[in-house]
Amino acid sequence: MSHGPELVLSWTKELNSQENRHRIQKVEGGDSWVALGCGKGHPWLFLSWDFDCYGCCLARGSEIAPLVHLAMTTPPIVASLKRHLVTSELIDATQINRDRVLDLRFRRRIGGEASNIYRLILESADRFSNLILADGDGKIIEISHHVHPEANRYRTLLPGLPYTPPPPFSGIDLEKVEDANLLPSARGLGRPLLRKLSLLIEKEAVNTGELLPMLASLYGSDRFICQRTGSYLTALSEALPEMTAVPGTPLEASRLIVVDALTEKKGRKIVKLLEKVLLEERWRTTQRLQGFQERLRRKETASEERLRGEALYAFAHLVAPRTAEADLPHPEGRDERIHVLLDPDRTAIENGQAYFRRYRKALDHSVGVEAEIERLTTTFNETEEQLAILERADLAALLLLREELAPRTSSKKRKKAVPSHLSFDIDDCRLLVGLTAKGNRYVTFEQASGNDIWFHARNIPGAHVILKCPAEEIPDKAFVAASSLAAHYCRASQDETVTVDYTERKHVRHISGSGPANVTYRDFSSIKVSPRLWRQVLEDSE
């Protein structure tokens, strides 16, 4: 998704309207983003210069944590921000040249009345997006992407040089647009929005007598309504027809195009990797399973090989030399004949010996075949279950899955090899969600006590969910969240509702000889629940 200058304007209005100026206490960052934290209970200010997910928004700590874990390297600007902005406070926010350029000014006290001023400038410009840290005089301290003179004749952006903004757009200020025909040449609005406004005017879906004054007063307005047209997010002082409303303040709504989009982008890369791992595992399991099923088939036909060998031994004198096939009497005297295929280059006895060799080989290879087929079938089903969970896993879950399923690609080593699972706290209760077969076994048989509640989607591959609650009466929010998580992490998660079975953990039993997560359960009840409800419940509890 994208945005225009009018959304940057709304960010500055929101940031400048905040009465309580909280000090920056922590800075986190990754390859194309930074987050400024003001302490517990306050959202993070998230800035991204990723070419797909650029912009500024407010983010929760739970959204920052997986991105921090995923960051394999951090650019030098992150270290500079930690060195210069920690303990500083935001003074004001401005927009440069009515462009998609956000200029944040911070003050950091250094003792007594003395202080230093720093500027953090975010240029949202698609693949040319950039983040610049400068001092109060505009001299660049550090920058995410250096711009050399041979690459840009208009400006050079390097540490130690003064900051130069992008070239200003030529066009008419919105305050001076008095005719709808001049609207496409106005500056201060994004091109997708201008095209949409022109289309609405052409369709007479808006009154130009009301639209133009609204746009003319936009840069002096303090009221913004976030709305979306296609993949473009905007903030205007009035709602427009044929636009989709986006709830929240501009910085909250921008989460959709910044941190949510970046999280989804990072998640897609991990999903692609894990899908490859799981699909390769499924293919190998399928090939081995077919091989053992062929061995089992040979075992079932081994007695026929033995009968043909015995018939050739008993009635070799009836087989003419260089014969390709023969019908021989049954060696046990039954009233039926045995059809035998022969190698013309061998004698009847040699052909009989070949049949006996195949008979003994089939018997030798059949040892443990049934058990191996059962094991491979369980492995195949677990892989299918894992693929089902993968389809709905968020970034935090994907990181855990990557560490277990593709450990060589993980940037950080885990202190202890704990099977992949998620943990949530809500109303003094703890929810545990298995993400793999081992993770399911771990939460069900190692972490849960007998009176804890166990959840699983009915007759559908998916996660085991455990609800641990110290109180005898389980809070409704915790119960709904647990059942919705079981519905979310299953193969039917795209449905509007999913039937989830639940029972006390003591009624769940592992099926002996099967995979680690194969269970049977009794004394259960069922509930139909939305797979999307758990997110809202957890957010309301934060």
PDB file of C-alpha atoms in Angstrom, residues 309-321 323 326-331 337 342 347-350:
ATOM      1  CA  GLY A 309       9.354 -72.160  -7.708  1.00  0.00           C
ATOM      2  CA  GLU A 310       8.001 -75.422  -6.251  1.00  0.00           C
ATOM      3  CA  ALA A 311       6.097 -76.133  -9.484  1.00  0.00           C
ATOM      4  CA  LEU A 312       9.272 -75.676 -11.536  1.00  0.00           C
ATOM      5  CA  TYR A 313      11.246 -77.943  -9.184  1.00  0.00           C
ATOM      6  CA  ALA A 314       8.546 -80.652  -9.255  1.00  0.00           C
ATOM      7  CA  PHE A 315       7.727 -80.545 -12.941  1.00  0.00           C
ATOM      8  CA  ALA A 316      10.959 -79.393 -14.563  1.00  0.00           C
ATOM      9  CA  HIS A 317      10.735 -82.320 -16.960  1.00  0.00           C
ATOM     10  CA  LEU A 318       7.539 -80.849 -18.432  1.00  0.00           C
ATOM     11  CA  VAL A 319       9.209 -77.548 -19.380  1.00  0.00           C
ATOM     12  CA  ALA A 320      10.604 -77.475 -22.903  1.00  0.00           C
ATOM     13  CA  PRO A 321      13.985 -75.727 -23.376  1.00  0.00           C
ATOM     14  CA  THR A 323      10.318 -71.613 -23.272  1.00  0.00           C
ATOM     15  CA  ALA A 326       4.404 -72.571 -19.051  1.00  0.00           C
ATOM     16  CA  ASP A 327       1.273 -73.915 -17.343  1.00  0.00           C
ATOM     17  CA  LEU A 328       2.269 -76.494 -14.734  1.00  0.00           C
ATOM     18  CA  PRO A 329       0.286 -78.717 -12.355  1.00  0.00           C
ATOM     19  CA  HIS A 330      -0.196 -77.412  -8.792  1.00  0.00           C
ATOM     20  CA  PRO A 331       2.684 -78.683  -6.612  1.00  0.00           C
ATOM     21  CA  ARG A 337      -2.641 -75.129 -12.823  1.00  0.00           C
ATOM     22  CA  LEU A 342      10.308 -68.086 -17.636  1.00  0.00           C
ATOM     23  CA  THR A 347      16.796 -74.001 -17.383  1.00  0.00           C
ATOM     24  CA  ALA A 348      13.610 -74.827 -15.486  1.00  0.00           C
ATOM     25  CA  ILE A 349      15.591 -75.413 -12.266  1.00  0.00           C
ATOM     26  CA  GLU A 350      17.446 -72.097 -12.640  1.00  0.00           C
TER      27      GLU A 350
END
